[in-house]
Structure formats: C-alpha cells, structure tokens
XYZ file of C-alpha atoms in Angstrom:
452
model
C -7.738 16.347 18.840
C -4.882 14.555 19.081
C -1.665 16.073 17.880
C 0.941 13.655 17.318
C 2.723 11.215 14.932
C 4.060 7.717 14.599
C 4.934 5.590 11.904
C 1.363 4.021 10.976
C 1.017 5.821 14.132
C 2.911 8.846 12.548
C -0.116 8.314 9.852
C -1.404 10.189 13.078
C -0.357 12.861 11.814
C -3.127 13.170 9.281
C -5.589 13.810 11.621
C -3.229 14.940 14.867
C -1.842 18.310 13.545
C -4.858 19.942 13.771
C -6.489 21.983 16.438
C -10.142 21.571 15.372
C -12.425 18.517 14.855
C -12.901 18.145 11.202
C -15.252 16.060 9.017
C -13.714 14.738 5.713
C -16.669 14.568 3.180
C -17.251 14.671 -0.786
C -17.014 17.956 -2.269
C -19.305 19.378 -4.758
C -19.297 19.408 -7.768
C -18.584 23.024 -7.865
C -15.440 22.618 -6.622
C -14.565 20.772 -9.944
C -11.092 21.073 -11.116
C -10.013 23.110 -8.207
C -11.626 26.268 -9.437
C -13.665 27.955 -6.382
C -17.267 28.766 -7.374
C -19.087 32.054 -5.571
C -19.992 30.914 -1.968
C -23.324 28.393 -1.748
C -23.922 29.713 1.779
C -23.300 32.791 4.051
C -22.290 33.080 8.039
C -25.726 34.511 8.462
C -27.238 30.895 6.895
C -25.489 28.952 9.217
C -26.196 30.724 12.495
C -29.582 31.129 11.539
C -29.996 26.912 11.330
C -27.719 26.255 14.255
C -29.735 26.622 16.991
C -32.657 24.366 15.795
C -29.818 21.787 14.565
C -28.440 21.838 17.940
C -31.536 20.915 19.528
C -32.026 18.210 17.666
C -28.259 16.689 18.374
C -28.766 17.271 22.125
C -31.570 14.822 21.886
C -30.148 12.377 19.511
C -26.759 11.995 22.036
C -28.586 12.957 25.425
C -26.320 15.788 26.044
C -28.095 19.255 27.601
C -26.986 22.510 25.585
C -24.814 24.410 28.143
C -24.136 27.143 26.611
C -24.765 28.682 22.939
C -22.472 27.457 20.100
C -20.780 29.799 17.390
C -20.673 29.362 13.864
C -19.569 30.396 10.794
C -17.848 29.966 7.276
C -14.588 29.128 5.551
C -13.585 29.453 2.263
C -11.164 26.964 0.922
C -7.791 29.320 0.976
C -9.358 30.510 4.489
C -9.173 26.370 5.434
C -6.208 25.715 3.801
C -4.336 28.497 5.905
C -5.753 27.520 8.993
C -4.566 24.172 8.035
C -1.250 25.514 7.521
C -1.080 27.358 10.657
C -2.107 24.052 12.366
C 0.948 22.054 11.214
C 2.784 24.762 11.772
C 1.658 25.429 15.904
C 1.935 21.761 16.428
C 4.756 20.216 14.986
C 8.346 21.476 14.201
C 9.956 21.015 10.969
C 11.978 18.633 12.387
C 9.497 16.717 13.962
C 7.486 16.115 10.586
C 10.531 15.191 8.998
C 11.133 12.571 11.051
C 7.710 11.505 10.792
C 7.976 11.521 6.736
C 11.397 9.847 6.832
C 9.308 7.091 9.519
C 6.603 6.588 6.997
C 9.561 5.953 4.460
C 11.464 3.271 6.464
C 7.578 1.063 6.876
C 7.476 1.380 3.167
C 4.426 3.198 3.602
C 4.863 6.168 1.491
C 7.537 6.049 -1.550
C 10.890 7.613 -0.986
C 10.841 11.307 -1.673
C 7.081 12.034 0.047
C 6.551 15.344 1.521
C 4.022 14.604 4.203
C 3.207 18.320 5.098
C 2.986 19.053 1.756
C 0.577 16.149 1.004
C -1.282 16.527 3.935
C -1.819 20.405 3.347
C -3.477 19.227 -0.015
C -5.409 16.592 0.851
C -7.178 17.698 3.790
C -7.635 20.894 2.108
C -9.514 18.973 -0.243
C -11.426 16.961 1.727
C -12.299 19.418 4.458
C -16.341 20.240 4.564
C -16.310 21.337 8.272
C -14.308 21.613 11.787
C -15.011 22.737 15.007
C -12.486 24.847 17.384
C -12.262 24.186 21.268
C -10.587 26.934 22.096
C -12.895 29.199 19.612
C -15.643 26.814 21.236
C -16.797 28.130 17.185
C -17.580 25.328 14.101
C -17.219 26.675 10.572
C -18.701 24.828 7.407
C -16.848 25.241 3.982
C -18.701 27.381 2.044
C -18.937 25.942 -1.351
C -21.249 23.431 -0.889
C -24.958 24.665 0.259
C -27.143 24.548 3.697
C -28.928 21.635 2.847
C -25.981 19.610 1.819
C -24.353 20.646 4.960
C -27.040 19.325 7.403
C -25.070 16.443 8.237
C -21.930 18.231 8.599
C -23.788 20.006 11.106
C -24.684 17.712 13.007
C -20.914 16.228 13.471
C -19.700 19.335 14.442
C -22.370 20.047 16.565
C -21.748 16.769 18.474
C -18.028 18.126 19.141
C -19.568 21.360 20.605
C -21.770 19.363 22.941
C -18.664 16.683 23.773
C -16.409 20.106 24.647
C -19.356 21.500 26.679
C -19.218 18.573 29.206
C -16.209 16.774 28.236
C -13.533 19.354 27.735
C -12.214 18.604 24.168
C -9.214 20.852 24.629
C -7.635 18.355 27.180
C -6.934 15.202 23.934
C -4.759 18.777 22.582
C -1.242 18.628 23.677
C 0.354 15.375 24.401
C 4.031 14.328 24.779
C 5.273 12.474 22.045
C 5.854 8.764 21.985
C 2.111 7.007 22.117
C 0.011 8.025 19.028
C -1.185 4.497 19.692
C -3.207 6.042 22.735
C -3.864 9.355 20.984
C -5.204 7.646 17.369
C -7.577 5.304 20.161
C -9.104 9.003 22.338
C -9.250 10.301 18.261
C -11.445 7.590 17.380
C -13.638 7.717 20.254
C -14.296 11.734 19.676
C -15.058 11.163 16.049
C -16.518 8.008 16.640
C -19.635 9.662 18.943
C -19.838 12.564 16.359
C -20.090 9.676 13.496
C -22.914 7.587 15.316
C -24.688 10.561 16.143
C -24.600 11.514 12.779
C -25.780 8.072 11.348
C -28.581 8.311 14.151
C -29.851 11.758 12.478
C -29.835 10.179 9.267
C -32.005 7.032 10.291
C -34.412 8.737 12.342
C -36.827 9.161 9.270
C -36.703 5.730 8.787
C -37.502 4.704 12.478
C -33.774 2.865 12.793
C -30.964 3.341 15.049
C -27.377 2.466 15.267
C -28.441 0.163 17.537
C -30.746 -1.728 15.311
C -28.734 -1.809 11.741
C -27.753 -5.223 10.465
C -23.806 -4.471 9.935
C -21.420 -2.426 12.483
C -21.008 0.745 11.541
C -17.015 -0.087 10.996
C -18.442 -2.727 8.503
C -20.539 0.261 6.649
C -17.413 2.788 6.340
C -15.088 0.311 4.845
C -17.522 -0.247 2.576
C -18.544 3.346 1.635
C -14.174 3.748 1.494
C -14.234 1.238 -0.717
C -16.689 2.927 -3.710
C -14.652 4.668 -6.430
C -13.414 7.911 -6.141
C -15.093 11.348 -7.108
C -13.553 13.275 -10.442
C -12.964 16.418 -7.170
C -11.285 13.793 -4.806
C -8.114 13.485 -6.888
C -5.522 13.848 -3.521
C -7.458 11.377 -1.917
C -6.747 9.040 -4.874
C -3.662 9.812 -5.098
C -2.577 9.296 -1.788
C -1.141 6.443 -0.234
C -3.109 3.478 0.980
C -2.031 3.193 4.124
C -2.786 7.795 4.390
C -6.443 6.673 3.103
C -6.884 3.834 5.518
C -5.826 6.142 8.711
C -8.091 9.335 7.878
C -10.926 6.156 8.127
C -9.705 4.940 11.198
C -11.590 7.594 13.262
C -14.834 7.852 11.868
C -14.993 4.277 10.701
C -13.950 2.390 13.206
C -14.679 4.710 16.273
C -18.285 5.143 15.107
C -18.431 1.057 15.580
C -16.933 1.716 19.246
C -19.394 3.895 19.997
C -22.284 1.941 18.273
C -20.901 -1.459 20.046
C -21.356 0.962 23.516
C -24.627 2.434 22.723
C -26.242 -1.017 22.204
C -24.223 -1.918 25.653
C -25.186 0.491 27.696
C -26.717 4.070 26.208
C -25.636 6.868 25.161
C -24.050 7.570 28.819
C -21.850 4.477 28.661
C -20.727 6.268 25.670
C -20.767 9.602 28.115
C -18.459 7.684 30.933
C -15.707 6.471 27.960
C -14.116 9.942 28.485
C -13.472 9.256 31.952
C -12.356 6.012 30.785
C -11.037 6.494 28.242
C -10.124 3.482 25.246
C -6.180 3.032 26.116
C -5.015 1.919 22.482
C -6.467 1.002 18.547
C -6.731 -2.599 19.703
C -9.701 -1.543 22.276
C -11.504 0.290 19.568
C -10.784 -2.982 17.039
C -12.303 -4.858 19.528
C -14.502 -3.608 21.942
C -14.767 -6.442 24.381
C -11.115 -5.261 24.918
C -12.262 -2.407 26.375
C -14.836 -3.422 28.302
C -12.506 -5.814 30.034
C -9.681 -3.303 30.382
C -6.765 -5.208 28.829
C -3.946 -3.012 29.388
C -1.180 -3.068 26.611
C 2.353 -3.714 27.495
C 4.958 -0.870 27.888
C 7.988 -1.712 25.787
C 10.822 -0.255 26.165
C 13.691 -0.124 23.622
C 17.383 0.077 24.375
C 19.113 3.235 23.195
C 21.634 1.909 19.925
C 23.191 5.339 19.294
C 26.163 4.286 21.239
C 26.416 0.887 19.340
C 25.919 2.207 16.144
C 28.673 4.154 16.210
C 30.007 7.731 15.547
C 27.365 10.132 13.331
C 24.601 7.823 14.685
C 21.170 9.553 16.188
C 17.717 8.389 17.087
C 15.304 10.571 15.319
C 11.462 9.162 16.070
C 10.401 7.089 18.516
C 6.559 5.811 18.576
C 4.139 2.783 18.822
C 2.456 1.166 16.327
C -0.015 -0.522 18.112
C -2.415 -3.221 16.061
C -4.020 -0.858 13.963
C -0.692 0.370 12.895
C 0.915 -3.259 12.167
C -2.287 -3.830 10.550
C -1.525 -0.917 8.437
C 2.332 -1.844 7.941
C 1.051 -5.283 7.346
C -1.469 -4.862 4.528
C 0.819 -2.337 2.491
C 2.387 -5.744 1.401
C 0.243 -8.389 2.256
C -3.429 -8.917 1.550
C -5.522 -7.195 3.665
C -7.382 -9.817 5.824
C -3.880 -11.801 6.648
C -2.475 -8.425 7.565
C -5.825 -7.957 9.816
C -5.343 -11.527 11.421
C -1.681 -10.822 12.173
C -2.185 -7.714 13.971
C -4.380 -9.268 16.176
C -3.032 -10.044 19.616
C -1.065 -7.284 19.640
C -0.169 -6.456 23.468
C 2.431 -3.811 22.753
C 5.059 -2.461 21.010
C 7.923 0.106 20.446
C 9.373 1.447 17.206
C 12.889 3.712 17.291
C 14.522 5.146 13.863
C 18.164 6.038 13.243
C 19.950 8.337 10.873
C 23.516 8.641 10.184
C 25.159 11.777 8.776
C 24.820 10.100 4.996
C 21.104 9.787 5.748
C 21.169 6.166 6.496
C 18.461 5.015 7.932
C 17.628 1.916 10.782
C 14.663 1.097 11.948
C 14.337 -0.948 15.283
C 10.558 -1.963 16.415
C 10.165 -4.854 19.501
C 6.606 -6.403 19.888
C 4.593 -8.536 22.854
C 2.081 -10.498 21.497
C -0.809 -11.765 23.537
C 0.295 -15.271 23.368
C 3.286 -17.262 21.656
C 1.279 -18.211 18.748
C 0.001 -14.765 18.281
C 3.503 -13.444 18.047
C 4.660 -16.458 15.751
C 1.955 -15.843 13.571
C 2.934 -12.087 13.495
C 6.367 -12.978 12.431
C 5.670 -15.414 9.522
C 3.836 -12.589 8.404
C 5.581 -9.874 8.651
C 8.928 -12.270 6.989
C 6.511 -12.500 4.118
C 6.508 -9.041 4.195
C 9.797 -8.479 3.846
C 9.724 -10.811 0.924
C 6.945 -9.028 -0.813
C 8.266 -5.606 -0.286
C 12.460 -6.571 -1.775
C 11.651 -9.117 -3.974
C 15.188 -9.443 -4.623
C 15.945 -9.898 -1.196
C 18.557 -12.784 -0.824
C 17.233 -14.750 2.178
C 20.156 -15.958 4.554
C 19.718 -19.064 7.281
C 19.589 -17.617 10.811
C 21.090 -19.714 13.182
C 17.608 -20.615 14.751
C 14.384 -21.718 12.443
C 12.737 -18.802 14.391
C 14.877 -16.031 12.831
C 15.118 -14.839 9.177
C 17.468 -12.135 8.033
C 17.527 -10.247 4.648
C 20.155 -8.377 2.206
C 17.833 -6.133 0.473
C 18.276 -3.410 -1.594
C 17.433 -1.284 1.318
C 19.814 -2.621 4.094
C 19.967 -5.568 6.199
C 16.908 -6.866 7.443
C 16.689 -9.032 10.588
C 13.689 -10.670 12.284
C 13.958 -12.921 15.436
C 10.995 -14.349 17.761
C 11.381 -14.961 21.365
C 8.483 -16.517 23.385
C 5.784 -13.929 23.351
C 8.025 -11.572 21.609
C 9.119 -10.512 17.731
C 12.426 -8.343 17.110
C 12.798 -6.784 13.937
C 15.578 -4.901 12.983
C 15.548 -2.863 9.136
C 18.025 -1.107 6.482
C 20.777 -2.009 8.503
C 23.848 -1.061 6.174
C 26.044 -3.547 5.347
C 29.139 -2.051 6.494
C 27.217 -1.869 10.163
C 26.251 -5.648 10.065
C 28.890 -6.779 12.149
C 27.309 -5.501 15.053
C 24.202 -7.033 14.525
C 24.800 -9.229 17.288
C 25.337 -6.482 19.984
C 22.157 -4.540 19.309
C 20.101 -7.957 19.377
C 21.445 -8.429 22.535
C 20.904 -5.257 23.709
C 17.329 -4.764 22.687
C 16.171 -7.814 24.386
C 17.763 -7.354 27.497
C 16.132 -3.913 27.872
C 13.038 -5.687 26.620
C 12.720 -8.539 29.346
C 12.748 -5.491 31.297
C 9.789 -3.958 30.250
C 7.046 -6.947 29.024
C 8.784 -8.953 26.610
C 9.200 -12.293 27.374
C 12.743 -14.207 26.169
C-alpha cells in the first residue's frame, strides 16, 4: 500500500499511511453509538473458513495459492491502535502537519482541521478487514458475524494472492513527491480485489464483471451517493474530498480492473503489476494506460530566496487529474470539474510558510492541448470567485491572466500555451515580489515540459 501524502494527493494520507490493505465497509448495527458489543466471531471461526474461501478466490482471480494464509480477528480498540501505530511509523508529525496545511491551503478542509486525529477516527469507524504483507496475515473486525464478512474475506484474500505473486511490500516505501502515481498503483491493488469481490457476488447469478451493463466505477459512485447510516457518523462528517479519496482506489480502481479483464482477461490484469499505471489519469481513462500516455514531469523553481527571510518550503507534491478534480469540485459543479480536469498532462505544487504562519501555495500544470489548458484556467478562476465571494478582482495585464485580492491573500492565475500557473495566498506585503516569482516559475517550467 502506498505511503505518502499530497493535497488532493495529500489526501493519499487517508489510504497511504497504513501498512495493511484495508477494506472499508458499513458497520454492524451492534456498534451503534460507538458502544462495543461482544465479539461476533472468533479467530477459530475465521481460520476454519479461510481455506474454502481462498480456493474460491484463487479460481475467480486465476492465481494459484502458493502458500497458506494466516488469519485472525481484531477488536475495534486493537484496530485503532494499529492505525495509530501505522500513522506514526509511516510519516513524521512534521510531514503530517505539512499535509494538513496543504489541505487547508487548497480549501479542501476547514481551518483548524486535524488530519491525523480525524483520519484515525474515520478509519477506526470504517475498517472491516485488512491484510498485512509484512506478516502475511489478514484480519477481520470482530464485531460483524462471519456470514456478513464473506465478501470482506474475499477482498482480503485477493490481497494475499497478490502478495504471493506480485510482492505488495514493494509498494510500501515511496519517496515523497509523487502521490498521484502512488494513488494510481494503490487503485490497481484495491481495484483488483474489489473486482474479484464483485465477481464473487455475481457468480451465483450467472454473471461476471465483464457482462455488467455499467462500469464498476459508476456503480461505486452510485453506492457512495446513498444516505449515510447511523453508524457512519465519522464518514458523514468528513469533508467531501476526504470521502472521495477513500472511494477512489476501490471504485475507480475496480473500473480500471474491469476494463482490463474485458480487454485481456485476468492475465492482463496480472501483467499490470509489471507495467504499472503511472497516474490517476491512466486509472480514470483506461485507454491512456493502454497507449502509455505518460505524465509530464514538472519541476517548480525554489522560491524561498525570492520570498525572503523567514519563508520555507514545507510541502511539495503532484495533484494529478484526480487531485485537480477534487480541488475544482470543492467549489464548482462536479461534472464541470471533471471536464476541466481532463486533459491533464502533469503538474507540481509547493506550499511555503513563514514564521507568522502565513502560507503561499504555488502550482504549475501542463495540459494536453492549449484548449485543455484554457478550460482549466477558466474553471480555476471560477473556483476562486466561488471560494472567495467578496474577492476584489484586479485586471490582469493580459486576457489570459487573473488576479484577486481575497481574505486569504493574493491569488494570481496565468495561462501560457499549454501551461497554467497559480499562486495563492500571497500576503499583501509580498505583492511587489509577484513579478519575480512568476518569471522564475515560468523559466523553470520551460525547462521541463511546460510550454511558454
């Protein structure tokens, strides 16, 4: 499972700070009000059922069982402690705090949001089972009875087979800075398991995922739109972008897996673990994976010397198409956001902070065509106006330039060819530095794929 964070990709933190592969599921009514009921299942029950389910999963996924799989159960408190341990082992407090600030800077969570605490609470509420590549063992939550957990077992045992054949541990340690690619690979792993889970449910009806009249991505979105249950309080209270990020690897990953199985069978999906998806764009648009449309590597200029004394870069990462979809959809209609995020070619963002706690967010993106870039430019300008209704728009020097004075600082957007540059939160006393910042960013961008 992936390990890092980015803003919309910082939302990767939700899924990426855990060592195991989690399945999020609706909770048993026995947990209503957060009161723990006596365990509904015991480890012996799970152990007795494991081999039979594993044989079914092996047949469905067309992967041989290479070794036995250990299994067990965990209580809610044990799962919570495991989640806390994984958060603490996977990222430093400074890294988590930087990611939290990036979410705030993008307007995806409210000021004062506490990412670590909220995610521990949310995952503890929602986790139904998980597989740990390190221990080669899977666990089920002990508060649902075994019959309710059949599909969870299927999902987790797919992870066990993936690990035996493709080595999931290789996906656990990533350098910081490309969370979009991490999320894409995470979607392959979780989407694969989710697709098998659907086949398990469809088989008694004489169906499989290749004969469904809709994509599993669409089905996942429909299921996610259903009203929240009483026992899903943390999920209901979570910011929309957090919920969407939780959905992505399962729903969109399953759609990717479904498309691959239709195209090349389960063997084709297995080959994807060698020819890994490189971006969320490739997960969202299967044809771009097939044609190997690779992301453009964008590198930002280091702005600390230009911002002056007391400023430092605290975070840098990649949004990707899915990240920009989340960023836009927070303030404009989702379908408009989806269209504007398509055509993404590459990007990078950086977050700077000074000693006063002021933050400047910079992101530079490159798009497939000039028309795609202009569409994103206009959508982002609308987003700024929706985010800051009282913003004072200053006329830019060019028709392809927007500048806004907002309560969050100066926001500047500029379109050049296939590139879009955005600077947000620039304090009023820093406005005289804007021209130099823009020049430096475009000069560096011109070296690595952003057409000027």
